[in-house]
Short mmCIF file of C-alpha atoms in Angstrom, two decimals:
data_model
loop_
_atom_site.label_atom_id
_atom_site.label_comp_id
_atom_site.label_asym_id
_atom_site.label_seq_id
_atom_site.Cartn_x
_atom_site.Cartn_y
_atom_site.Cartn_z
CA UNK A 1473 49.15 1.59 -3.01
CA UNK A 1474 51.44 2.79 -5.36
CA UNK A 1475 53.13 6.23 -5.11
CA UNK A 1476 51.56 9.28 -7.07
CA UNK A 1477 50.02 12.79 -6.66
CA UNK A 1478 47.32 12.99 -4.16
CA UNK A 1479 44.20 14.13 -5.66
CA UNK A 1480 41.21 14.82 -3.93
CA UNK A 1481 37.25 15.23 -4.44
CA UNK A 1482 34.98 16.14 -2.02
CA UNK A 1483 31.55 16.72 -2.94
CA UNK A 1484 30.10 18.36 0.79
CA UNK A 1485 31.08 21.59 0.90
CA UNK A 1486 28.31 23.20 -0.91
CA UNK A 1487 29.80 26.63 -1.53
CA UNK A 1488 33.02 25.65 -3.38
CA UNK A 1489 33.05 21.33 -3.92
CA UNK A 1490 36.31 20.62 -5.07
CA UNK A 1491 36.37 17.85 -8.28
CA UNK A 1492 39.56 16.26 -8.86
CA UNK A 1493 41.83 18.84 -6.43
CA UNK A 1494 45.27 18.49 -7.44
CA UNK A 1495 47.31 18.97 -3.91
CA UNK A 1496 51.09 18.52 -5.24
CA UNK A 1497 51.95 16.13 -2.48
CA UNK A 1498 53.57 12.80 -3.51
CA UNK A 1499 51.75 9.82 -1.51
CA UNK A 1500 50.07 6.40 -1.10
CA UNK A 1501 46.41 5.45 -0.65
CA UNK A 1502 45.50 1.77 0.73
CA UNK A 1503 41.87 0.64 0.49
CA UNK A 1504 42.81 -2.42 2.50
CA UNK A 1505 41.13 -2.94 5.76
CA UNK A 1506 42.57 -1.51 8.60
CA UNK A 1507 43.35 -3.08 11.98
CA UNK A 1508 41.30 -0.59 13.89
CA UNK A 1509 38.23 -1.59 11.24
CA UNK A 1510 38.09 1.36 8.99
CA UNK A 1511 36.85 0.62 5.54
CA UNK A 1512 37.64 3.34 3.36
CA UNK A 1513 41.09 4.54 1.74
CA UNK A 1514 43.78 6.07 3.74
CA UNK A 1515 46.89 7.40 3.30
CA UNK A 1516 49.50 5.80 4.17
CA UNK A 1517 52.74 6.95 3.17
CA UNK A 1518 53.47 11.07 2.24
CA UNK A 1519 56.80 11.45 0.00
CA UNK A 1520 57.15 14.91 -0.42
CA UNK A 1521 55.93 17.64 -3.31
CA UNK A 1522 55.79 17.06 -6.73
CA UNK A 1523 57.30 20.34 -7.58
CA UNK A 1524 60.27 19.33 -5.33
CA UNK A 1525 61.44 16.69 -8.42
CA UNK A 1526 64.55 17.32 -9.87
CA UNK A 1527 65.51 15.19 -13.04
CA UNK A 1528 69.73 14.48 -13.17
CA UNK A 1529 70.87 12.47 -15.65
CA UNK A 1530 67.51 10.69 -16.37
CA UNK A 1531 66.47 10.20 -12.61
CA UNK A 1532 63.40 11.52 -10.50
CA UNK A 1533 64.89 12.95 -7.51
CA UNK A 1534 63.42 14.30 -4.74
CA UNK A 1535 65.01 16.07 -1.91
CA UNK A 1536 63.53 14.11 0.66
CA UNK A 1537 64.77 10.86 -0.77
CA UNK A 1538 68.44 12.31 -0.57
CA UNK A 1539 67.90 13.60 2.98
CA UNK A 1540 66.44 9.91 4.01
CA UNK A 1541 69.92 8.72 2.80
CA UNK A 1542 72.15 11.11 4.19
CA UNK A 1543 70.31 10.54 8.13
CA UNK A 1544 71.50 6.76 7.39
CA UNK A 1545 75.17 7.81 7.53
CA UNK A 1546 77.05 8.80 10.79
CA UNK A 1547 78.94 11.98 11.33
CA UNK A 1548 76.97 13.94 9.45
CA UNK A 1549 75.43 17.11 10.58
CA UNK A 1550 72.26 18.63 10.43
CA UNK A 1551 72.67 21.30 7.96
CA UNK A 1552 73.10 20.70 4.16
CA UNK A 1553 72.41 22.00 0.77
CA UNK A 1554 71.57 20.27 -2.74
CA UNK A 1555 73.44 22.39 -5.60
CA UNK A 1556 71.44 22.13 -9.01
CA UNK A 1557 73.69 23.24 -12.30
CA UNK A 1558 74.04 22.69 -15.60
CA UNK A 1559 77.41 23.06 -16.52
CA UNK A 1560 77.08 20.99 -19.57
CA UNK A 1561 74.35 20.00 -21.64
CA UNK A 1562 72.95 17.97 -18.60
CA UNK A 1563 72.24 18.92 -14.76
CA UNK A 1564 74.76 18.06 -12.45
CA UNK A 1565 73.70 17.36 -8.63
CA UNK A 1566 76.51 18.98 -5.75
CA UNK A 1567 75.46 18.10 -2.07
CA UNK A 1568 77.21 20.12 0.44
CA UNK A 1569 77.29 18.99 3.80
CA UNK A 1570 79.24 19.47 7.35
CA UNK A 1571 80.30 16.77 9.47
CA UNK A 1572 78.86 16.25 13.11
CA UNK A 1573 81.95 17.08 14.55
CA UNK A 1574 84.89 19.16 14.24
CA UNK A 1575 87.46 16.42 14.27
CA UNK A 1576 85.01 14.45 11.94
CA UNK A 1577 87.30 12.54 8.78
CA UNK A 1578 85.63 14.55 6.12
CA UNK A 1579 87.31 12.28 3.29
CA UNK A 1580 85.79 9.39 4.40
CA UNK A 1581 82.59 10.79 5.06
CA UNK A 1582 82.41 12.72 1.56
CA UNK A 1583 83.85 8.94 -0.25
CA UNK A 1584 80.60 6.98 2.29
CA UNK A 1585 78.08 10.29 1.22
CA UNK A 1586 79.14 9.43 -2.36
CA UNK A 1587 78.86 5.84 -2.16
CA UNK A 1588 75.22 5.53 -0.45
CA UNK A 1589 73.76 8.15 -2.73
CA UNK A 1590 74.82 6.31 -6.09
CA UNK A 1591 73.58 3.00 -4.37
CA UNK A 1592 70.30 4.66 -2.73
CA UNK A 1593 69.48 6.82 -6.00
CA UNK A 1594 71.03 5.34 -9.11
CA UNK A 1595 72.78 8.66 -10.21
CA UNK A 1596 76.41 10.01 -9.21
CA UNK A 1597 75.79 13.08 -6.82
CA UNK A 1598 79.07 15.04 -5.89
CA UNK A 1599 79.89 15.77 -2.30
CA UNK A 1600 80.94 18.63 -0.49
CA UNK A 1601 82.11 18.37 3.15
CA UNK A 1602 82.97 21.69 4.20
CA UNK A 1603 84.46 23.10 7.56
CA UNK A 1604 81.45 22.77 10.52
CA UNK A 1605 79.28 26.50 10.20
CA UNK A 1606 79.69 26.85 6.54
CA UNK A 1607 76.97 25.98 4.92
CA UNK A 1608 74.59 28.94 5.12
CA UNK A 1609 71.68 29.18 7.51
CA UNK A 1610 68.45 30.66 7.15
CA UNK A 1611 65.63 31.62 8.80
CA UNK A 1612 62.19 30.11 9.06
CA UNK A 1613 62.06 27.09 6.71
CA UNK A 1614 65.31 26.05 5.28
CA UNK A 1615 66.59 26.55 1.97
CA UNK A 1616 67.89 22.99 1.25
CA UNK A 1617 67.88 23.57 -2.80
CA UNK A 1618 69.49 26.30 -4.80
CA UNK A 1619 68.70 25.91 -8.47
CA UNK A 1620 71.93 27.99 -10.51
CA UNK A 1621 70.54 26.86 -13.78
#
């Protein structure tokens, strides 16, 4: 299946059938037959929510692509933030991130970050490595996107 909005009908419940629900999760359906024997469409592959996108320089990104990319590269540490501005007459992309380790070489992890995200995405996204602890916390879900447009 190709990737798209998942969009549901479901014509049981009686009280309130819902025709055409738009959910706002990005996804995959397969109607191929499974291994276990089941016949009808599944999903198969969930890539975050639509109102996630953010469009840079011509490109659909989501934040979940990004973070994908950025568990592929060592010495990098959990916490991170994607910085949306528009300093100019197009938005501009900042990741901030901490390395895994205090001693980490944050040069050559910010020149890597940079390097696998224009490969992985197609679109020049600044890096940030900033002292372990800086990048701010929150509680309950995380904040990974702060939009200063």
């Amino acid at each position: 299946g190709t990737d798209g909005e998942l969009v549901f009908t479901t014509l049981t419940k009686e009280a309130l059938p819902l025709i055409r629900y738009r959910t706002g999760d990005l996804g995959a359906v397969t109607v191929e037959l499974c291994a276990c024997g089941r016949t009808t469409a599944r999903l198969i592959r969930l890539g975050g929510r639509r109102d996630d996108m953010m469009i840079i320089r011509g490109v659909n990104l989501y934040p979940s692509h990004i973070e994908q990319i950025l568990l592929t590269v060592d010495g990098v540490g959990p916490h991170y933030r994607l910085i949306l501005e528009r300093p100019g007459p197009m938005d501009e992309l900042t990741l901030e991130c901490e390395p895994s380790t205090l001693d980490g070489d944050r040069v050559g992890l910010q020149q890597t970050l940079e390097k696998n995200l224009k490969e992985g995405t197609g679109v020049r996204i600044a890096v940030s490595v900033l002292e372990p602890g800086t990048v701010p916390r929150s509680e309950g879900k995380a904040v990974r996107v702060v939009d200063r447009r």
